Every structure is written in C-alpha cells, then in structure tokens.
mmCIF file of C-alpha atoms and ligand atoms in Angstrom:
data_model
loop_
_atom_site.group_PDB
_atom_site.id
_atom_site.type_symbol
_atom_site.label_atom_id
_atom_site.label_comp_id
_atom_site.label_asym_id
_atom_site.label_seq_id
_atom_site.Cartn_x
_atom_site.Cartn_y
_atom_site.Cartn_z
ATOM 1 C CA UNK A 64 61.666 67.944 40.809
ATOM 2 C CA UNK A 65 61.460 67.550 44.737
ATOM 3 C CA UNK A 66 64.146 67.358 46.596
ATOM 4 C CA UNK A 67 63.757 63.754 48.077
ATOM 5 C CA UNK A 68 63.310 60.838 46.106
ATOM 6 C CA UNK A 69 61.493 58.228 47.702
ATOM 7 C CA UNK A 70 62.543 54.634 46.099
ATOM 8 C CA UNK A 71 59.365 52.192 46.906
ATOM 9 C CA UNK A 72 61.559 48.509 46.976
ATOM 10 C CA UNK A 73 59.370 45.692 45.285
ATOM 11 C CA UNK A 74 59.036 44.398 49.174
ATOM 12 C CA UNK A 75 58.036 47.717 50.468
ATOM 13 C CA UNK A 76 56.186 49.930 48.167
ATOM 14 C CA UNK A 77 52.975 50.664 50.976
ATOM 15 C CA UNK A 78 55.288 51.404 53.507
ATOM 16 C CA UNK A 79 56.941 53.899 51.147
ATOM 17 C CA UNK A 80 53.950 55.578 49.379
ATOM 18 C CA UNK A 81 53.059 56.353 52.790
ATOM 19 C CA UNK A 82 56.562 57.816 53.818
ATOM 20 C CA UNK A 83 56.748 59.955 50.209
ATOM 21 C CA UNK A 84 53.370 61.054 52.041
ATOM 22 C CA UNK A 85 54.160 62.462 54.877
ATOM 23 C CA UNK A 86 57.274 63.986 53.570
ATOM 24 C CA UNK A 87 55.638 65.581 50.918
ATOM 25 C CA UNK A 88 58.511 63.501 48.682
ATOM 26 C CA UNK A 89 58.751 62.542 45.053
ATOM 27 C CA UNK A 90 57.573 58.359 45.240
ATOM 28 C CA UNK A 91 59.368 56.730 42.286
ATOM 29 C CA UNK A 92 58.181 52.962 41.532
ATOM 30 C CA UNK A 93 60.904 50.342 41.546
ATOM 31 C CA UNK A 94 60.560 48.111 38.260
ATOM 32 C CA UNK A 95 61.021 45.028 39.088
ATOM 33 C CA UNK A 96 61.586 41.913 36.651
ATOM 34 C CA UNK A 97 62.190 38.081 38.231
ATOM 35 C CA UNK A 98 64.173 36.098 35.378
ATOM 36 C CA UNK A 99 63.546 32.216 35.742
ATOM 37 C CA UNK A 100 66.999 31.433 37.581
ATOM 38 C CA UNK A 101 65.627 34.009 40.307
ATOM 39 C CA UNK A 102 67.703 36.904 39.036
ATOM 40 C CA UNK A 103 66.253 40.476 39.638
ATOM 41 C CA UNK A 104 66.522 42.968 37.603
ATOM 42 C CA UNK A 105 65.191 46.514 38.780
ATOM 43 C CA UNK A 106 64.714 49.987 36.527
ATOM 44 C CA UNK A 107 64.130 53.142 38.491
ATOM 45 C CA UNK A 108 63.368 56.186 36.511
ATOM 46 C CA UNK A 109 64.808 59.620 37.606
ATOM 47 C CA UNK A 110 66.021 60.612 41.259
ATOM 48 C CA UNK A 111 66.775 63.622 43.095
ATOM 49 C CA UNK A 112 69.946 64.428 45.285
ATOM 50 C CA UNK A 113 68.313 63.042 48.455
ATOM 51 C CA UNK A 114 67.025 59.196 47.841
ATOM 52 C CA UNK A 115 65.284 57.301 50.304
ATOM 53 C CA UNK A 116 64.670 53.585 49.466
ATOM 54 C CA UNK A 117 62.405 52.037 51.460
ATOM 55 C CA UNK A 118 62.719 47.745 51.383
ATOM 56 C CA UNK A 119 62.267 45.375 54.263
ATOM 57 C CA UNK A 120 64.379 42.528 53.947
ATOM 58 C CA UNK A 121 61.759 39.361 54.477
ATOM 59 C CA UNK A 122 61.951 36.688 52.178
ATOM 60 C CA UNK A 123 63.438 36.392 50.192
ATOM 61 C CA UNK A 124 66.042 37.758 52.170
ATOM 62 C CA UNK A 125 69.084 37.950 50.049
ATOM 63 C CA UNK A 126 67.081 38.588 46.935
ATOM 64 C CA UNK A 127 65.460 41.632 48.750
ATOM 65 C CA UNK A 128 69.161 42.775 50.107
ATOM 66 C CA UNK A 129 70.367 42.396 46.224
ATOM 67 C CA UNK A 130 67.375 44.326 45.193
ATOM 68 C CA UNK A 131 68.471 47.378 47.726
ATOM 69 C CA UNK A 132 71.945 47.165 45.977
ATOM 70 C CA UNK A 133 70.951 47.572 43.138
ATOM 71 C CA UNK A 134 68.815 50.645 43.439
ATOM 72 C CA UNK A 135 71.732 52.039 45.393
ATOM 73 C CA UNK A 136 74.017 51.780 42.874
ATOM 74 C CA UNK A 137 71.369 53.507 40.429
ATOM 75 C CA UNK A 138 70.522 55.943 43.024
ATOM 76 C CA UNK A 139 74.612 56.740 42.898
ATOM 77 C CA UNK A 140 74.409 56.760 39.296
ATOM 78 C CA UNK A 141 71.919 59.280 38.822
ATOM 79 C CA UNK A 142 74.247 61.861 40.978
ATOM 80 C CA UNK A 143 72.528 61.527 44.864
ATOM 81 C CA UNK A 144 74.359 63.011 47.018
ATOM 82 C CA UNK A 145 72.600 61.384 49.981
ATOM 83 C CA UNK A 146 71.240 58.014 49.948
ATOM 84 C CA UNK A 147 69.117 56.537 52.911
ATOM 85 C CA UNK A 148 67.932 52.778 52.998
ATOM 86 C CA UNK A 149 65.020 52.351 55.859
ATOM 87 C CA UNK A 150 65.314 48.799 56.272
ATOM 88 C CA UNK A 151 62.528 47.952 59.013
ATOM 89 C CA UNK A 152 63.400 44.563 59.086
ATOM 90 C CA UNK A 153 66.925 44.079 58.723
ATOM 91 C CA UNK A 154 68.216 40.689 58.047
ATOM 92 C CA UNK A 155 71.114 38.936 59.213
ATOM 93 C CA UNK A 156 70.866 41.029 62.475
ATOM 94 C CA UNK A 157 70.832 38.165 64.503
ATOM 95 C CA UNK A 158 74.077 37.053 63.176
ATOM 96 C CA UNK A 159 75.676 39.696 64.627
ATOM 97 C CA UNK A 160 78.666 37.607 66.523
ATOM 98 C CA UNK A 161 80.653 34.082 65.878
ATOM 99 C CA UNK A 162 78.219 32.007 67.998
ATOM 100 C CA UNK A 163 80.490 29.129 66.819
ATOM 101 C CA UNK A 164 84.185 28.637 66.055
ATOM 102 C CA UNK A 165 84.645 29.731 62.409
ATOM 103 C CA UNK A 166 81.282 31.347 62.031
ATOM 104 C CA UNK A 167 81.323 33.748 59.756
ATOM 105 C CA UNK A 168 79.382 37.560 61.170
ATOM 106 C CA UNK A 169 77.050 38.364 58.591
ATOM 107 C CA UNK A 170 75.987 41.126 59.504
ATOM 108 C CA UNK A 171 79.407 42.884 58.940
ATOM 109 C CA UNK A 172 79.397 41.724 55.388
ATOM 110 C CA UNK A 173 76.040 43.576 54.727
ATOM 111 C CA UNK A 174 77.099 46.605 56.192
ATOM 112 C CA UNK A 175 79.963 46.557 53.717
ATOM 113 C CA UNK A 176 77.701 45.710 50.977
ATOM 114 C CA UNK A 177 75.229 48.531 51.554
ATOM 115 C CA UNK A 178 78.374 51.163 51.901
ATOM 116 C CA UNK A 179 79.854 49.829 48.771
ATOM 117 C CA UNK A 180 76.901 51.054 47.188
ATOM 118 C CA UNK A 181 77.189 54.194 48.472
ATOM 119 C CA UNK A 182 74.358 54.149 51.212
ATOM 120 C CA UNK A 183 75.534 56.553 53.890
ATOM 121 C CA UNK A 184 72.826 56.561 56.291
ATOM 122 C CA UNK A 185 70.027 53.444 57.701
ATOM 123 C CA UNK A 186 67.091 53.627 59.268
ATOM 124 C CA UNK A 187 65.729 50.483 60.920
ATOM 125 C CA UNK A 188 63.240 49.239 63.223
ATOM 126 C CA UNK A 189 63.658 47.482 66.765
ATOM 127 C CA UNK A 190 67.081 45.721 65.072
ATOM 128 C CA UNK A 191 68.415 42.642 66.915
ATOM 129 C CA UNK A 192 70.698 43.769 68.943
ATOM 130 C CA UNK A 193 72.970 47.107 69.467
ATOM 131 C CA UNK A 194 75.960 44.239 68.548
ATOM 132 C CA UNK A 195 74.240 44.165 64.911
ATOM 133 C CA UNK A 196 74.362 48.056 64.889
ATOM 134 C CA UNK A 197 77.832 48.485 65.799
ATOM 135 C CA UNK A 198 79.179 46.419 62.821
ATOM 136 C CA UNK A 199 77.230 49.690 60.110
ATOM 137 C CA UNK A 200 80.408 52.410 60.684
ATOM 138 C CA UNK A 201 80.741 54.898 58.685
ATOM 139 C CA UNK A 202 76.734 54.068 57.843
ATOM 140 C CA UNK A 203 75.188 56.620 60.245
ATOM 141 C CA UNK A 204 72.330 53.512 61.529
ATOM 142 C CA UNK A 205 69.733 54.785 63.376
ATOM 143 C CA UNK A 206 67.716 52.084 65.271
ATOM 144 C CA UNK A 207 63.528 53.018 65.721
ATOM 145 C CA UNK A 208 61.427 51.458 68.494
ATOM 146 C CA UNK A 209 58.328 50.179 67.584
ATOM 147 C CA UNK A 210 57.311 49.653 71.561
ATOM 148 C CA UNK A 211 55.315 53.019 71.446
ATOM 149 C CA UNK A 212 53.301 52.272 69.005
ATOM 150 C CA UNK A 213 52.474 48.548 70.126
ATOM 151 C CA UNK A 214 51.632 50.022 73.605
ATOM 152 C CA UNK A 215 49.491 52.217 71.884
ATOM 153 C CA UNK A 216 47.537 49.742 70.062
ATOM 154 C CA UNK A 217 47.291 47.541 72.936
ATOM 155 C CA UNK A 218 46.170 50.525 75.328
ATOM 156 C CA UNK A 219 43.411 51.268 72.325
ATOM 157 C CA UNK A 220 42.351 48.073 70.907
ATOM 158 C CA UNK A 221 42.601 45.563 73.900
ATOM 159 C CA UNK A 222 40.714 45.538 76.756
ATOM 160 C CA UNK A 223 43.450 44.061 79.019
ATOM 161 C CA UNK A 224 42.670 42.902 82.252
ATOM 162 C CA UNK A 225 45.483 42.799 84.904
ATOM 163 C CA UNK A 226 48.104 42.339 82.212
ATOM 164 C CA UNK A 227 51.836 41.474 82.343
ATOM 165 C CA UNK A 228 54.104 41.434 79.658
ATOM 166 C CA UNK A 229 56.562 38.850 79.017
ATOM 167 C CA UNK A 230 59.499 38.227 77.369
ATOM 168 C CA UNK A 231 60.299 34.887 75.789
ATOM 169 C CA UNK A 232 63.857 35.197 76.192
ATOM 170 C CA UNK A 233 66.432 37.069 78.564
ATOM 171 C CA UNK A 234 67.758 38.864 75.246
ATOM 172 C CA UNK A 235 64.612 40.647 75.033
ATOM 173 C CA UNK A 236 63.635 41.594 78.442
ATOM 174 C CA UNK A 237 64.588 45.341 78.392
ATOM 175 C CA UNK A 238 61.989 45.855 75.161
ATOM 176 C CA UNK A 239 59.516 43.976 77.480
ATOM 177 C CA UNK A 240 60.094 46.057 80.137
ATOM 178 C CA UNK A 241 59.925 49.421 77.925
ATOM 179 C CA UNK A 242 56.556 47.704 76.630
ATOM 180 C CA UNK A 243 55.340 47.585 80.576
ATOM 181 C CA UNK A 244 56.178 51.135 81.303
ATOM 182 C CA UNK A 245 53.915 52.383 78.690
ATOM 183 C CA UNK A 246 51.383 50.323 80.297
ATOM 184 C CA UNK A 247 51.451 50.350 83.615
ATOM 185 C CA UNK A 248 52.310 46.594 83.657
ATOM 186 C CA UNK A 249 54.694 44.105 84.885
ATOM 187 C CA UNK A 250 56.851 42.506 82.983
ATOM 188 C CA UNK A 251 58.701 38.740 83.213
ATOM 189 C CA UNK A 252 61.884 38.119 81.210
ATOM 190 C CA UNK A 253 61.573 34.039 80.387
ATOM 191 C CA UNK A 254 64.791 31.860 80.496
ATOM 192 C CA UNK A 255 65.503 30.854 76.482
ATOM 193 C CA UNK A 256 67.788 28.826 75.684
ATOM 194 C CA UNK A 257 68.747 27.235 71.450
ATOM 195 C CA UNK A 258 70.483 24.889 71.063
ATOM 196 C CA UNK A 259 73.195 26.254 68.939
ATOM 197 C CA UNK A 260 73.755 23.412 66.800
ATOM 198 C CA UNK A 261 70.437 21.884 66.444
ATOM 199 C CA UNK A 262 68.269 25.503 66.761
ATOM 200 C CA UNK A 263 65.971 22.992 69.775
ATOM 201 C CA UNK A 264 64.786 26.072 72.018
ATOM 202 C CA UNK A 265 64.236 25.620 75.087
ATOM 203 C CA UNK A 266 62.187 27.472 78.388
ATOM 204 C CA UNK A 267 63.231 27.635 81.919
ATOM 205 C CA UNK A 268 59.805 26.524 83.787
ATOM 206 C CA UNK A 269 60.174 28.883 86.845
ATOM 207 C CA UNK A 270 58.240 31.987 86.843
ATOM 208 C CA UNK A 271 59.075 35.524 88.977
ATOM 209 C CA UNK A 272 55.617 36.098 89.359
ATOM 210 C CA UNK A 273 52.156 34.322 89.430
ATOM 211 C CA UNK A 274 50.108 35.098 86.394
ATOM 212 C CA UNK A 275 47.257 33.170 87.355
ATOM 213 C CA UNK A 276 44.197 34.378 85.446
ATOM 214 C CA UNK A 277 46.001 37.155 83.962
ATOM 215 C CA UNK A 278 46.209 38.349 80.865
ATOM 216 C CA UNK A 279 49.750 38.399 79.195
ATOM 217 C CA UNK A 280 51.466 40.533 75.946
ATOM 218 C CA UNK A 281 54.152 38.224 74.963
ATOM 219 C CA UNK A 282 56.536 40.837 73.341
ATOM 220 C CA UNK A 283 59.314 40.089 70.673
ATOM 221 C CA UNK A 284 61.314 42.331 68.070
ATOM 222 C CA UNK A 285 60.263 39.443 65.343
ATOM 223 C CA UNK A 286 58.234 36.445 65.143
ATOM 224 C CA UNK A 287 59.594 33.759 62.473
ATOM 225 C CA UNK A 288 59.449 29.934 62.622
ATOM 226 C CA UNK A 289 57.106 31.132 65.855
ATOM 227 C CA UNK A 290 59.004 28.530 67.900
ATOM 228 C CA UNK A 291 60.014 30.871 70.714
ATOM 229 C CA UNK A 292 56.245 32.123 71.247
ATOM 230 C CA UNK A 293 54.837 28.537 70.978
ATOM 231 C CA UNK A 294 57.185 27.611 73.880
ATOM 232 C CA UNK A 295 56.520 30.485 76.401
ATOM 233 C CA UNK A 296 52.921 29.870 75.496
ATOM 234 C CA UNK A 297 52.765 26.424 76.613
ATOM 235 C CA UNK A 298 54.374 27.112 79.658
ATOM 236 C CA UNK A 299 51.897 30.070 80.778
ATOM 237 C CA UNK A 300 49.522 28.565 79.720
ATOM 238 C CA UNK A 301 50.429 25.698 81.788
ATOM 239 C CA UNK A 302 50.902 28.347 85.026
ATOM 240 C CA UNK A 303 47.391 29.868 84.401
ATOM 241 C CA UNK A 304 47.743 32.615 82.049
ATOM 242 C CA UNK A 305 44.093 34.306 80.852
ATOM 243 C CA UNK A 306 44.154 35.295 77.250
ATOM 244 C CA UNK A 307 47.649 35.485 75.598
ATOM 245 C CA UNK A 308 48.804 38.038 72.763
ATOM 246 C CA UNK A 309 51.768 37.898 70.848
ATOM 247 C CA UNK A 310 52.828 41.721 69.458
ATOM 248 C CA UNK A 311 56.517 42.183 67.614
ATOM 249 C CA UNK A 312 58.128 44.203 64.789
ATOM 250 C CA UNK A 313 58.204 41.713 62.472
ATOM 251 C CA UNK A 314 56.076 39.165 61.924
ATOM 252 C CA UNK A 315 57.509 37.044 59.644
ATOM 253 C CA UNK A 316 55.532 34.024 60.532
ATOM 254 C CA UNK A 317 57.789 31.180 57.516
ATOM 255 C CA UNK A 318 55.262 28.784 56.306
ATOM 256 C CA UNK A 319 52.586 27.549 58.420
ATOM 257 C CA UNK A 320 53.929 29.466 61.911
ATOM 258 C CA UNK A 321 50.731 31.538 62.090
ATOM 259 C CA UNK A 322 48.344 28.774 62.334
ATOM 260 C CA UNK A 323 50.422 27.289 65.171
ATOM 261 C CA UNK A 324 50.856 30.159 67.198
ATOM 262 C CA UNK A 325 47.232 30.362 66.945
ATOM 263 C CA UNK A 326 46.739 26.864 67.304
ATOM 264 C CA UNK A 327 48.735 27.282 70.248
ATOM 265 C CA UNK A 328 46.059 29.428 72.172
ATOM 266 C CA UNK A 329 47.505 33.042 71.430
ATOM 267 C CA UNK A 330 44.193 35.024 70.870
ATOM 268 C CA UNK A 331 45.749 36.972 68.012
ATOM 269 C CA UNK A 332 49.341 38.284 66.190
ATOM 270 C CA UNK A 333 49.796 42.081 66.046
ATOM 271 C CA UNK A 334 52.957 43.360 64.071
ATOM 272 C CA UNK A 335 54.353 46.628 62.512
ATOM 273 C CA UNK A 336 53.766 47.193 58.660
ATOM 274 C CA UNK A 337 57.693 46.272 59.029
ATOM 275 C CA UNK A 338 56.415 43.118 56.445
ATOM 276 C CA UNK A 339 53.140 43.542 55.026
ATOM 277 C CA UNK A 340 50.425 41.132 55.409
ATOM 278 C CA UNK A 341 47.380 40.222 57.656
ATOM 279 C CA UNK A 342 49.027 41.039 60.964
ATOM 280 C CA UNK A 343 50.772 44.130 59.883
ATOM 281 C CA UNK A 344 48.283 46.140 62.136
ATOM 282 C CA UNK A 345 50.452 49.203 63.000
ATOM 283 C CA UNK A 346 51.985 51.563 61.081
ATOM 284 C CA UNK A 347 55.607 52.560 61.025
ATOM 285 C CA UNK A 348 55.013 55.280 58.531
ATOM 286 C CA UNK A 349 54.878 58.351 61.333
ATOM 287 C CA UNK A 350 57.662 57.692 63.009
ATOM 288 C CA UNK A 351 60.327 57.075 60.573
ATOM 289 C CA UNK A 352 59.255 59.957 58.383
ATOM 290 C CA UNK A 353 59.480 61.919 61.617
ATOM 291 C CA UNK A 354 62.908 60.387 62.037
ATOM 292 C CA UNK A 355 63.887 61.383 58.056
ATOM 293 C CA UNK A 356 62.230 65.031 58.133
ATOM 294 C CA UNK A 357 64.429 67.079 59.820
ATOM 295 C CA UNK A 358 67.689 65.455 57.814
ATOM 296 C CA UNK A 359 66.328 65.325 54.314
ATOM 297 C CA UNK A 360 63.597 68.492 53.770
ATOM 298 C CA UNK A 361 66.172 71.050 54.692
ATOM 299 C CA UNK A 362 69.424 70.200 52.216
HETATM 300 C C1 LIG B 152 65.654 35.701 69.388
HETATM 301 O O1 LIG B 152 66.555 36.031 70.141
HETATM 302 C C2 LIG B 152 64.664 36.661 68.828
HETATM 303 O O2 LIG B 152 64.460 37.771 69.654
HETATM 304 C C3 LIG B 152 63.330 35.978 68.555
HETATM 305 O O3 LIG B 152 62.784 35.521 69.776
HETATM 306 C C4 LIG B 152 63.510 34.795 67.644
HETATM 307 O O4 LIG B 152 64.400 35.088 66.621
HETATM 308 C C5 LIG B 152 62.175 34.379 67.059
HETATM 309 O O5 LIG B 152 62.381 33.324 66.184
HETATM 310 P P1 LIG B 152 61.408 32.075 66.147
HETATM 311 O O6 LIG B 152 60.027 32.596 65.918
HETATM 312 O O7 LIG B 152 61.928 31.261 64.995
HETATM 313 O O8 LIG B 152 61.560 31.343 67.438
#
C-alpha cells in the first residue's frame, strides 16, 4: 500500500482526488450515510501510516467538522502515525476572540476537538486571522495564501484596465495589498464597521484615492451572506468605479447572496475550489500538495 492515505471528506472529495494526484497518494472514498435526525455516519476502508483528509468546512459547518472527527478517530484507529486535516475553509475562524463579555472563542474549542482526535498537523487556506491560528498549539497549522493564484487568474483571464484593488474592510487590507503587488496595482483598505450586536455593517464613505472610471478587484478571504461586498460596491459604484470584481477564498455565497452581489453590479465572483461550486474557478490543488510533499513522501 502507499505510504499516504488521502481521506476524500464527503465536502471535499474533488479537491482531494486531485491532491492524491499530485502526490502520487493512495485516495480512499469517505462513506458517508445521513440518518433522518442529521446524524452522519462515515466508513473508511484501509489507511496507511500517513493520512491526509481533505474536508472544507462549509455548510453544514458543524456537521462537516463532526465528519473530520470522525475519520480522525478512524484514521487513529487503523494505526497512523501522522494525520493531516487540510481544511481550506476553516470555520469558526472568525470567532477567534470574545468580541463580547462572556463570548465564548470557538475557535479554541475546535482546535481541541481536532487534537483530541489525534490530528497533529493543519493545512488551511487564507484563515481569518493569525489570532484564529494561534489558538491550534501543539497542531503544527500551516496557513496557505490563495493571493497568488487569484493574481494569476486575474493577470490571465481579465483584461483590467487601470485597476485598483480594494479591501472592504481595514481587517483585510494587507491581503489587498499582497493582491496589488502581484499586479502592479493600487490598493484602498475601506473603513468596515458591524455592528456587533445586530451584525448591521457599515462603510466609511471617504475614499484615499479617486477611482473614477477604473476598474476595481474587491478582494476578501471569504464571501458569505455577501453583505460586506454589496456595501463597498454601492459606494464605488457611487464614486465612479468601471467594472467591479469580487475574488476571495471562499465563496460561500448562503442562500440567495450570489444573485445580489450580482444584482449589485459586480461583473462576476471568482473563488478557490476552497468550496466547490460555480465560482470555484481556481484551483488550490498545486499548492497545498506542494505544501504536503516534502513532509509526507519522505517518512
Ligand atoms: C470579515 O472580516 C471577513 O473578512 C469578510 O469580509 C466577511 O466575513 C464576509 O462576510 P459577509 O459576506 O457575510 O459580509
């Protein structure tokens, strides 16, 4: 049997055929059964010493976190000696501090959770914040940027014409300006603010620079109710922006936020494979089996 077992998670399995691809990797099928309360329940057949499960955690969020538990724990039973969870889109990030008195940090739970299991090493993709990563020790986390690859993509596929990229919150502005650099660009950090209670965002109306018949990237690690890129939207579109893109990790785009967003003027959505689906237009696969290589093909 090969070395490396790579786990494809019922949320992930394209994602991980194409890992088990380029690492030349055993690709065992998660089986996955729903019970009518909602319950999973998951069979995984034989594994090698060196598993790799591969399962974004979209919704359903805590069912897919459950579901990564639980092939853990088989992983462990089998006798792995090392088990990796890429987790492109890692939930709960964002919780990643007491924003409120007696909040509880979530993200600190899940990190136990995943260690429990015995999951000693996580690879994930343009996480929240470095807050979020700090909470995984002992977990070895390793954090991928996806900003390459979306500068790629935009360099290749759109025909940008005195671009800027912008960033619809503060919080964001260094991936913005990473996103620039590629480019050749300029970059503007908007002024965000959510209401903590209610979840209202937001947008401070003053702009650094005129983008008056320019094109704009607006630039986010994930997209979900789309509120945030609906907002900075309206206002450039109110100070004279050209066409407007909207390129992130993770596009999770809950219920009808796609049709808004586009609705809303933004010529198109272009995510990572992070969560498959229509926008998914650039693939992580490369990069975090370039990331897993050297760690996993030589023990
Ligand atoms: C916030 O700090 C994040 O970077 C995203 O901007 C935000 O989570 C996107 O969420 P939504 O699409 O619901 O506004």
């Amino acid at each position: 049997m090969s070395e490396i077992s790579v786990i494809a998670g019922p949320a992930s399995p394209d994602l991980a055929a194409k890992i088990a691809k380029h690492l030349d990797a055993q690709l065992v099928a998660a089986e996955l059964r729903i019970f009518s309360d909602g319950e999973s329940k998951i069979k995984i057949g034989r594994t090698s010493r060196n598993c790799i499960i591969v399962q974004s955690t979209y919704p359903p969020t805590d069912t897919h976190i459950l579901q990564i538990l639980m092939m853990a724990k088989k992983c462990a039973e089998n006798g792995a000696h090392k088990i990796c969870a890429v987790v492109p889109y890692l939930a709960y990030a964002r919780q990643d501090r007491a924003f409120l008195e007696d909040e509880v940090v979530s993200i600190a739970l899940i990190a136990k959770l995943l260690q429990a299991t015995g999951i000693d090493h996580l690879i994930t993709v343009d996480i929240h914040s470095q807050l979020a990563m700090s909470h995984f020790a002992p977990i070895d986390i390793e954090n991928i940027s996806s900003i390459p690859l979306l500068a790629d993509f935009a360099t290749s596929k759109l025909k940008l014409q005195n671009a800027v990229a912008v960033s619809p919150d503060s919080g964001g502005a260094q991936r913005a300006r990473e996103f620039a650099n590629y480019l050749s660009i300029d970059t503007i950090a908007l002024k965000k603010s959510r209401d903590r209670n209610t979840g209202e965002v937001s947008v401070n109306e003053k702009l650094d620079i005129d983008i008056t018949d320019r094109d704009v990237i607006l630039i986010d690690d994930m997209i979900s109710s789309g509120g945030s890129i609906i907002k900075a939207a309206r206002l450039l579109n109110k100070k004279g922006a050209n066409r407007i893109y909207a390129m992130c990790a993770h596009a999770l785009l809950i219920d009808d936020a796609a049709h808004k967003i586009q609705a809303r003027g933004i010529q198109d959505i272009i995510a990572t494979n992070s969560i498959p689906g229509e926008y998914a237009r650039v693939d992580l696969s490369p990069v975090i089996a370039k990331v897993l290589k050297p760690r996993y093909s030589a023990s």
